[in-house]
Coordinates of C-alpha atoms and ligand atoms in Angstrom, one line a residue:
M196 CA 104.4 148.1 -62.9
S197 CA 108.1 148.9 -62.9
R198 CA 109.5 150.4 -66.1
D199 CA 112.1 147.4 -66.5
V200 CA 108.9 145.3 -67.5
L201 CA 108.5 147.6 -70.4
V202 CA 112.2 148.2 -71.3
R203 CA 114.4 145.3 -72.4
A204 CA 117.7 145.3 -70.3
T205 CA 120.9 146.2 -71.9
D206 CA 121.7 142.6 -73.1
E207 CA 124.1 142.5 -76.0
T208 CA 123.0 139.0 -76.9
M209 CA 119.9 140.2 -78.0
D210 CA 119.9 143.3 -80.2
H211 CA 121.3 147.0 -80.8
F212 CA 118.1 148.8 -80.1
L213 CA 118.6 150.6 -77.0
Y214 CA 117.7 153.8 -74.9
R215 CA 120.2 156.4 -74.9
D216 CA 119.9 159.7 -73.2
G217 CA 116.0 158.8 -73.0
Q218 CA 115.7 158.0 -76.8
L219 CA 115.4 154.6 -78.5
H220 CA 118.4 154.1 -81.0
A221 CA 119.3 151.7 -83.6
E222 CA 122.8 151.3 -83.1
D223 CA 123.9 155.2 -83.2
V224 CA 120.9 156.5 -84.8
P225 CA 118.0 157.9 -83.1
I226 CA 114.5 156.0 -84.1
A227 CA 113.0 159.4 -84.2
R228 CA 115.4 160.8 -86.6
I229 CA 114.5 158.0 -89.0
A230 CA 110.7 158.4 -88.6
A231 CA 111.2 162.2 -89.2
E232 CA 112.6 161.5 -92.7
V233 CA 110.7 158.0 -93.5
G234 CA 107.5 158.4 -92.0
T235 CA 105.7 155.8 -90.1
P236 CA 105.2 152.6 -90.1
F237 CA 108.7 151.3 -91.1
Y238 CA 110.7 148.4 -90.4
C239 CA 114.3 149.2 -88.9
Y240 CA 117.2 146.8 -88.9
S241 CA 120.5 146.4 -87.2
T242 CA 123.7 145.5 -89.2
A243 CA 125.4 144.9 -85.9
T244 CA 123.0 142.6 -84.7
L245 CA 122.5 140.6 -87.9
T246 CA 126.4 140.2 -88.0
R247 CA 126.7 139.3 -84.4
H248 CA 123.9 136.6 -84.8
F249 CA 125.6 135.2 -88.1
K250 CA 129.0 134.9 -86.4
L251 CA 127.6 133.2 -83.3
F252 CA 126.4 130.5 -85.5
D253 CA 129.8 130.4 -87.8
A254 CA 131.8 130.0 -84.6
A255 CA 129.5 127.7 -83.0
L256 CA 130.5 125.2 -85.9
A257 CA 134.2 126.4 -85.9
G258 CA 136.5 123.3 -86.6
M259 CA 134.2 121.5 -88.4
D260 CA 133.6 121.8 -92.4
H261 CA 130.5 123.9 -92.3
L262 CA 128.4 126.2 -94.3
V263 CA 125.6 128.6 -92.5
C264 CA 123.0 129.0 -94.8
F265 CA 120.4 131.9 -93.9
A266 CA 116.8 130.9 -94.2
M267 CA 116.1 133.9 -96.2
K268 CA 112.4 133.3 -95.9
S269 CA 112.5 135.1 -92.7
L270 CA 113.9 138.3 -94.0
S271 CA 114.4 138.6 -97.7
N272 CA 115.6 142.3 -98.4
V273 CA 118.5 142.1 -100.9
A274 CA 120.5 144.6 -98.7
V275 CA 120.3 142.1 -96.1
L276 CA 121.4 139.2 -97.9
K277 CA 124.2 141.2 -99.3
L278 CA 125.3 141.9 -95.8
L279 CA 125.4 138.3 -94.8
G280 CA 126.6 136.9 -98.1
D281 CA 129.7 139.3 -97.6
L282 CA 130.1 137.6 -94.0
G283 CA 130.4 134.2 -96.0
A284 CA 126.7 132.9 -95.5
G285 CA 125.2 130.7 -98.0
M286 CA 121.2 131.0 -98.4
D287 CA 118.4 128.6 -97.8
V288 CA 116.0 129.6 -100.4
V289 CA 112.2 128.1 -100.8
S290 CA 111.3 129.6 -104.1
G291 CA 112.3 130.7 -107.4
G292 CA 111.7 134.4 -106.2
E293 CA 114.1 133.8 -103.1
Y294 CA 116.5 132.1 -105.7
A295 CA 116.5 135.2 -107.7
R296 CA 117.0 137.4 -104.6
A297 CA 119.9 135.6 -103.5
R298 CA 121.7 136.0 -106.9
A299 CA 120.6 139.7 -107.1
A300 CA 122.3 140.0 -103.7
G301 CA 125.8 138.3 -105.2
I302 CA 125.2 135.1 -103.4
P303 CA 127.0 132.4 -105.5
G304 CA 125.1 129.4 -106.8
D305 CA 127.4 127.1 -105.0
R306 CA 126.3 128.7 -101.6
I307 CA 122.6 128.2 -102.4
V308 CA 120.4 125.3 -101.0
F309 CA 116.9 125.0 -102.4
S310 CA 114.4 123.7 -100.1
G311 CA 110.7 123.3 -100.0
V312 CA 107.7 120.7 -100.7
G313 CA 106.5 122.1 -103.9
K314 CA 109.3 123.2 -106.2
T315 CA 108.1 123.5 -109.8
R316 CA 109.7 122.4 -113.0
E317 CA 110.9 126.0 -113.9
E318 CA 112.3 126.6 -110.5
M319 CA 114.4 123.3 -110.9
R320 CA 115.6 124.3 -114.4
H321 CA 116.6 127.9 -113.7
A322 CA 118.2 127.0 -110.6
L323 CA 120.3 124.1 -112.6
E324 CA 121.1 126.6 -115.3
H325 CA 122.3 129.4 -113.0
G326 CA 123.8 127.5 -110.2
I327 CA 123.0 125.4 -107.1
R328 CA 124.8 123.7 -104.2
Q329 CA 122.0 121.2 -103.6
F330 CA 118.3 120.5 -103.9
N331 CA 116.7 119.4 -100.8
V332 CA 114.0 117.1 -102.1
E333 CA 111.0 116.1 -100.2
S334 CA 109.2 113.4 -102.2
E335 CA 109.5 110.7 -104.8
P336 CA 107.5 112.7 -107.3
E337 CA 109.9 115.5 -106.9
I338 CA 112.9 113.2 -107.1
D339 CA 111.4 112.0 -110.6
L340 CA 110.8 115.4 -111.8
L341 CA 114.2 116.6 -110.8
N342 CA 115.9 113.7 -112.6
R343 CA 114.1 114.5 -115.7
V344 CA 114.5 118.3 -115.7
A345 CA 118.5 117.6 -115.1
T346 CA 118.6 114.9 -117.6
E347 CA 117.1 117.3 -120.3
L348 CA 119.4 120.0 -119.6
G349 CA 122.2 117.2 -119.9
T350 CA 123.3 118.0 -116.1
V351 CA 123.3 116.0 -112.6
A352 CA 121.6 117.8 -109.7
P353 CA 123.3 117.5 -106.5
I354 CA 120.3 116.3 -104.1
A355 CA 120.0 115.7 -100.2
I356 CA 116.6 114.0 -99.2
R357 CA 114.8 115.7 -96.6
V358 CA 113.7 112.9 -94.0
N359 CA 110.8 113.6 -91.8
P360 CA 112.3 111.9 -88.4
D361 CA 109.0 112.0 -86.4
V362 CA 110.0 114.2 -83.7
D363 CA 107.8 116.7 -81.9
A364 CA 109.5 120.1 -81.9
A365 CA 107.1 121.3 -79.1
T366 CA 106.3 124.4 -80.8
H367 CA 103.6 126.3 -82.3
E368 CA 101.1 124.0 -84.1
K369 CA 101.5 126.1 -87.7
I370 CA 105.4 125.6 -87.4
A371 CA 106.3 122.5 -86.2
T372 CA 107.4 120.3 -89.4
G373 CA 109.2 117.0 -88.6
R374 CA 106.1 114.8 -87.1
K375 CA 104.9 112.1 -89.2
Q376 CA 101.8 114.1 -89.9
D377 CA 103.3 116.9 -91.4
K378 CA 103.7 117.4 -95.0
F379 CA 107.3 117.7 -94.9
G380 CA 109.9 115.1 -96.0
I381 CA 109.8 111.4 -96.5
P382 CA 109.2 109.3 -93.7
I383 CA 112.7 108.2 -92.0
D384 CA 111.6 104.6 -92.3
R385 CA 111.3 104.6 -95.9
A386 CA 114.7 106.5 -96.5
R387 CA 116.5 103.5 -97.5
E388 CA 114.0 102.5 -100.2
V389 CA 114.1 106.2 -101.4
Y390 CA 117.8 106.6 -101.2
A391 CA 118.1 103.6 -103.6
H392 CA 115.6 104.8 -106.0
A393 CA 117.6 108.3 -106.2
A394 CA 120.9 106.7 -106.7
S395 CA 119.3 105.0 -109.7
C396 CA 118.6 108.1 -111.6
E397 CA 121.1 109.4 -113.8
G398 CA 120.4 112.9 -113.5
L399 CA 120.9 113.0 -109.9
R400 CA 123.6 112.9 -107.7
V401 CA 123.0 112.2 -103.9
V402 CA 125.2 114.2 -101.6
G403 CA 123.6 114.1 -98.4
I404 CA 120.6 114.1 -95.8
D405 CA 118.5 116.8 -94.9
V406 CA 116.2 117.6 -91.7
H407 CA 114.2 120.2 -90.4
I408 CA 112.0 119.8 -87.5
G409 CA 110.5 123.3 -86.9
S410 CA 110.7 127.0 -85.8
Q411 CA 111.2 128.8 -82.9
L412 CA 112.3 125.5 -80.7
T413 CA 113.2 126.6 -77.2
A414 CA 114.7 123.5 -76.1
L415 CA 117.4 121.5 -77.4
A416 CA 116.2 118.1 -76.8
P417 CA 113.9 117.5 -80.2
F418 CA 117.2 118.6 -82.0
E419 CA 119.0 116.0 -80.1
A420 CA 116.5 113.3 -80.7
A421 CA 116.2 114.3 -84.8
Y422 CA 120.0 114.5 -85.1
G423 CA 120.5 111.2 -83.4
K424 CA 118.1 109.5 -85.8
I425 CA 120.2 111.0 -88.6
A426 CA 123.5 110.1 -87.3
E427 CA 122.0 106.4 -87.6
L428 CA 120.5 107.1 -90.8
T429 CA 124.0 108.1 -92.2
R430 CA 125.6 105.0 -91.2
T431 CA 123.0 103.0 -92.8
L432 CA 122.9 104.9 -96.0
R433 CA 126.8 104.4 -96.2
D434 CA 126.4 100.5 -95.3
D435 CA 123.9 100.6 -98.3
G436 CA 126.6 102.3 -100.6
H437 CA 125.7 105.9 -100.8
E438 CA 128.0 108.5 -100.4
I439 CA 126.8 110.7 -97.5
S440 CA 129.3 113.9 -97.5
R441 CA 126.9 116.5 -96.2
L442 CA 124.2 116.9 -93.5
D443 CA 121.9 119.7 -93.6
L444 CA 120.5 120.1 -90.2
G445 CA 118.0 122.8 -90.8
G446 CA 117.0 125.7 -88.7
G447 CA 114.5 126.4 -86.0
L448 CA 116.5 127.5 -83.0
G449 CA 114.1 130.1 -80.9
I450 CA 114.5 133.5 -80.0
P451 CA 113.2 135.2 -76.7
Y452 CA 110.1 137.2 -77.7
S453 CA 109.8 138.7 -74.5
R454 CA 111.6 139.4 -71.3
G455 CA 111.4 137.2 -68.1
N456 CA 110.5 134.3 -70.4
D457 CA 113.0 131.3 -70.7
I458 CA 116.0 132.5 -72.7
P459 CA 116.3 129.6 -75.6
P460 CA 119.4 127.8 -75.8
Q461 CA 122.5 129.8 -77.4
P462 CA 124.0 128.9 -80.9
A463 CA 127.2 127.8 -78.8
E464 CA 125.1 125.2 -77.2
Y465 CA 123.5 124.0 -80.2
G466 CA 126.9 123.8 -81.9
E467 CA 128.1 121.5 -79.2
L468 CA 125.1 119.3 -79.9
I469 CA 125.9 119.0 -83.5
R470 CA 129.4 117.9 -82.4
R471 CA 128.1 115.6 -80.2
T472 CA 125.3 113.9 -82.4
V473 CA 127.0 113.9 -85.8
G474 CA 130.6 115.4 -85.3
D475 CA 132.5 112.4 -85.8
L476 CA 130.8 111.2 -89.3
G477 CA 133.3 113.5 -91.2
C478 CA 130.4 115.2 -93.0
E479 CA 130.2 118.8 -94.2
I480 CA 127.6 120.6 -92.1
E481 CA 125.0 122.7 -93.3
I482 CA 122.4 124.7 -90.9
E483 CA 119.8 127.1 -92.2
P484 CA 118.9 129.3 -89.2
G485 CA 116.5 132.1 -89.9
R486 CA 114.8 133.7 -87.1
L487 CA 117.9 133.4 -84.6
I488 CA 119.9 135.7 -87.1
S489 CA 117.1 138.1 -88.3
G490 CA 114.4 138.0 -85.4
N491 CA 115.9 140.4 -82.8
A492 CA 117.8 142.5 -85.6
G493 CA 114.3 144.3 -86.6
I494 CA 111.8 146.5 -85.2
L495 CA 108.6 147.9 -86.5
V496 CA 108.3 151.7 -85.7
A497 CA 104.9 152.8 -85.6
S498 CA 102.8 156.3 -84.4
V499 CA 99.9 156.4 -82.1
L500 CA 96.8 157.7 -84.0
Y501 CA 94.3 157.9 -81.2
L502 CA 93.7 156.7 -77.7
K503 CA 89.8 155.3 -77.5
K504 CA 87.8 154.5 -74.5
G505 CA 86.1 151.4 -75.4
Y506 CA 83.1 149.6 -73.5
D507 CA 85.3 147.6 -70.9
R508 CA 89.0 148.4 -72.1
D509 CA 91.2 151.1 -73.5
F510 CA 92.5 151.1 -77.1
V511 CA 95.7 152.3 -78.4
I512 CA 95.2 152.7 -82.2
L513 CA 98.4 152.7 -84.2
D514 CA 99.2 153.4 -87.7
A515 CA 100.7 149.9 -88.4
A516 CA 98.2 146.9 -88.8
M517 CA 98.0 143.3 -89.2
N518 CA 99.0 143.7 -92.9
D519 CA 102.4 145.1 -91.7
L520 CA 103.0 142.6 -89.0
I521 CA 100.5 139.5 -89.0
R522 CA 102.4 137.3 -86.3
P523 CA 100.2 138.3 -83.6
A524 CA 97.0 137.5 -85.7
M525 CA 98.3 134.4 -87.4
Y526 CA 100.3 132.8 -84.3
G527 CA 99.0 134.6 -81.4
A528 CA 102.5 135.9 -81.1
H529 CA 104.1 138.4 -78.6
H530 CA 106.0 141.3 -79.6
D531 CA 107.4 143.5 -76.9
L532 CA 106.1 147.2 -77.5
V533 CA 108.0 150.0 -76.3
P534 CA 107.9 153.8 -76.4
I535 CA 110.5 155.5 -78.5
E536 CA 110.8 158.1 -75.7
E537 CA 111.8 156.3 -72.5
P538 CA 109.3 156.4 -69.9
A539 CA 110.4 158.2 -66.6
P540 CA 111.5 156.0 -63.7
G541 CA 108.3 155.3 -61.6
T542 CA 105.9 155.9 -64.4
E543 CA 102.5 153.7 -64.2
A544 CA 101.7 151.2 -66.9
E545 CA 98.0 150.7 -67.7
P546 CA 96.9 147.7 -69.6
H547 CA 95.5 148.8 -73.1
D548 CA 94.5 146.7 -76.3
I549 CA 97.0 147.6 -78.9
V550 CA 95.3 147.9 -82.4
G551 CA 95.6 148.7 -86.0
P552 CA 93.2 150.5 -88.4
V553 CA 92.3 147.3 -90.5
C554 CA 88.8 146.5 -90.6
E555 CA 88.9 143.4 -88.6
S556 CA 89.0 142.7 -85.1
G557 CA 91.7 140.2 -85.6
D558 CA 93.9 143.2 -86.3
T559 CA 95.0 143.4 -82.7
F560 CA 98.7 143.3 -81.7
A561 CA 98.2 142.7 -78.0
K562 CA 95.3 142.4 -75.3
A563 CA 95.5 144.1 -72.1
R564 CA 99.1 145.2 -72.3
P565 CA 100.4 147.3 -70.1
V566 CA 101.8 150.6 -71.4
P567 CA 103.2 154.1 -70.1
P568 CA 100.6 156.9 -71.0
L569 CA 100.9 157.5 -74.7
R570 CA 99.6 160.5 -76.9
P571 CA 98.7 160.9 -80.5
D572 CA 101.8 161.2 -82.6
D573 CA 104.0 159.5 -80.1
L574 CA 106.3 156.8 -81.6
V575 CA 106.6 153.4 -80.5
A576 CA 108.3 150.2 -81.7
F577 CA 107.4 146.3 -81.7
R578 CA 110.8 144.4 -81.0
S579 CA 111.8 141.2 -82.4
A580 CA 110.2 141.9 -85.6
G581 CA 113.3 141.3 -88.0
A582 CA 112.1 137.6 -89.0
Y583 CA 108.9 136.5 -90.6
A584 CA 107.6 140.1 -90.3
A585 CA 108.2 142.3 -93.3
V586 CA 108.2 139.4 -95.5
M587 CA 104.8 138.5 -94.5
S588 CA 103.1 141.8 -95.0
S589 CA 100.7 142.3 -97.6
E590 CA 98.4 145.3 -99.0
Y591 CA 95.3 144.5 -97.4
N592 CA 93.1 147.2 -97.0
S593 CA 95.3 148.9 -99.8
R594 CA 97.9 149.9 -97.5
P595 CA 101.1 150.1 -99.4
L596 CA 104.0 148.0 -97.9
V597 CA 105.8 149.7 -95.4
P598 CA 109.4 150.8 -95.9
E599 CA 112.5 148.9 -94.6
V600 CA 115.6 150.8 -93.4
L601 CA 118.9 149.2 -92.5
V602 CA 121.2 151.1 -89.8
S603 CA 125.1 150.6 -89.7
G604 CA 126.7 152.8 -86.7
D605 CA 125.7 156.1 -87.2
Q606 CA 124.1 155.9 -90.8
F607 CA 120.8 154.5 -92.0
A608 CA 119.6 154.0 -95.5
V609 CA 116.2 153.0 -96.9
I610 CA 116.7 149.5 -98.4
R611 CA 112.9 149.3 -99.6
R612 CA 111.0 152.6 -100.1
R613 CA 107.4 153.0 -99.7
P614 CA 105.6 152.5 -103.0
T615 CA 103.1 155.6 -103.9
F616 CA 99.4 155.1 -104.2
D617 CA 99.7 155.5 -107.9
E618 CA 102.8 152.6 -107.9
M619 CA 100.5 150.3 -106.2
I620 CA 97.3 150.7 -108.4
A621 CA 99.3 150.7 -111.5
R622 CA 99.9 146.9 -111.2
D623 CA 95.9 146.5 -111.7
I624 CA 94.9 146.4 -115.3
V625 CA 91.5 147.2 -116.4
P626 CA 90.5 145.0 -119.5
E627 CA 89.7 147.2 -122.7
W628 CA 86.1 145.7 -122.9
L629 CA 84.9 147.2 -119.5
Ligands
PLP712 C1 111.9 128.1 -92.4 C2 112.8 127.2 -92.3 C3 114.0 127.3 -92.0 C4 114.4 128.4 -90.8 O1 113.6 128.0 -89.5 P1 113.9 129.1 -88.6 O2 113.0 128.9 -87.5 O3 113.7 130.7 -89.0 O4 115.5 129.2 -88.4 C5 115.1 126.4 -92.2 N1 115.1 125.5 -93.1 C6 113.9 125.3 -93.6 C7 113.6 124.2 -94.5 C8 112.8 126.0 -93.3 O5 111.7 125.9 -94.0

C-alpha cells in the first residue's frame, strides 16, 4: 500500500494538520512537542481550520441577511466558542448547560438559538431571563409550557417552530432527524394548525420556521427537497397572516472522513442552494452547521502501548479508548489514523485491529486497518476528531477525561486540562451512614 493512502494530501480545504520535515504539525506546532508537555491521549484543535470553515459558511450566505449559529453540541469548549463568537458566530444550543457555556464564552443572548425536543421549564426560564434570540420549539406541549413560563415572567418568547418535512437525509440511522418516524419537529402537514395555536398564545411571538433533517449529509438533494417544502410553507403561513421573518435551515452538511471517498458538497454550493430555494422570500437566514466547522479542525493524539499477536490478526493497543472517542463504537464511524512521524516513502502497511484498553470488544477503533510498522511509545493521531468527539467522551473505566489543546500559528494552549484521579474521585460522596 502506498503511503499516500495513509497520509492525507495537502488539501487546504480540509485542515491544518500536515507533515513538515517528517513530523505531523498542527499549524506550526509539532504534535510531538505538545505530547511531551501534555501527555497522551489529548485532543488538539486548529484555530486556522475552525476560522476557515466558519468563514466559508459566512461567505456562502453573503448578500443575504444571515446568522451562522455554530451547533456547539459538536464541540463545546469555551475557548472554541469564544474564537467563533469573536468571528461573529451565533450559537445553536440544545441544553441549559450549553446555554451557560455560550454565555461564558461571551456570546450575547441575541445570537443564541435554543433547539431540542426536551427543553425543561428551568432551561426556558433561564434563557428568557438572560437573553435569547429564539426558541426552536418542537411540539404542542412545549409551545404551551413555553407560553406559560414566558407569561409568568411577564415577557414574550420569540419562537420558530421546527417542522418535520418527511425527507430522508440518506445518512446514518442514528443521525437522520427529518423523516416522519423521527422524534423531531411537528409533521409539516399539521404546521398551519400548530402555527395558528402558537399565534394565539400571549407569551409567544412567532418569528419563523425551523428545520434540521440530519447530520453528515453527503448530497444536496435532501436539503433541496426540505428547503423547497419550507419555501412553500412560508408562503402558506404568510397567507394565514403569520409574520415569517426568519428561516432556520439547520445544519447537517457532511465532511470527508477518509481520503478517496466522495467529497461532500462545499459550503458555497450549499449557499447557492439556499439562495435558489428560499432566497427570494426576504427572510433572515439562520444556519446551524456543527460538524463541517469543527470536524476536521481536531485530531485525537494517542500513544502506542503494545503490539499484540492475536489468534488470526495483529492488534495495536493504544492508550486512547472508546470512552475518549466513541464514534467508531457508536456509529461504526471511520477515522483515518496517521503516525506522527511520517513513514518513509515505500513503507509497507500491514492490516491491524486498532484497539484501546477498555474492557469491551467494542473498544475497537478500526478493524484490519493498514498501518505502517509501529512500536510502543510511537505517537499516532485519529483525524477528523473535532466534532462529536471530546464532547461525547466519558470516564468509563475511570479513565479521566482527556485534555483539549488549541493551536494558533506557533502557539498552543491547554484549553481543558486532564483532571487528576483525586479530582475525579472527589465528585463521589460516601454517605455518613455507610
Ligand atoms: C446536531 C444539530 C445540528 C448540527 O448538525 P451538524 O451535522 O453537526 O452540522 C444543527 N441543528 C440541530 C437542531 C441539531 O440537532
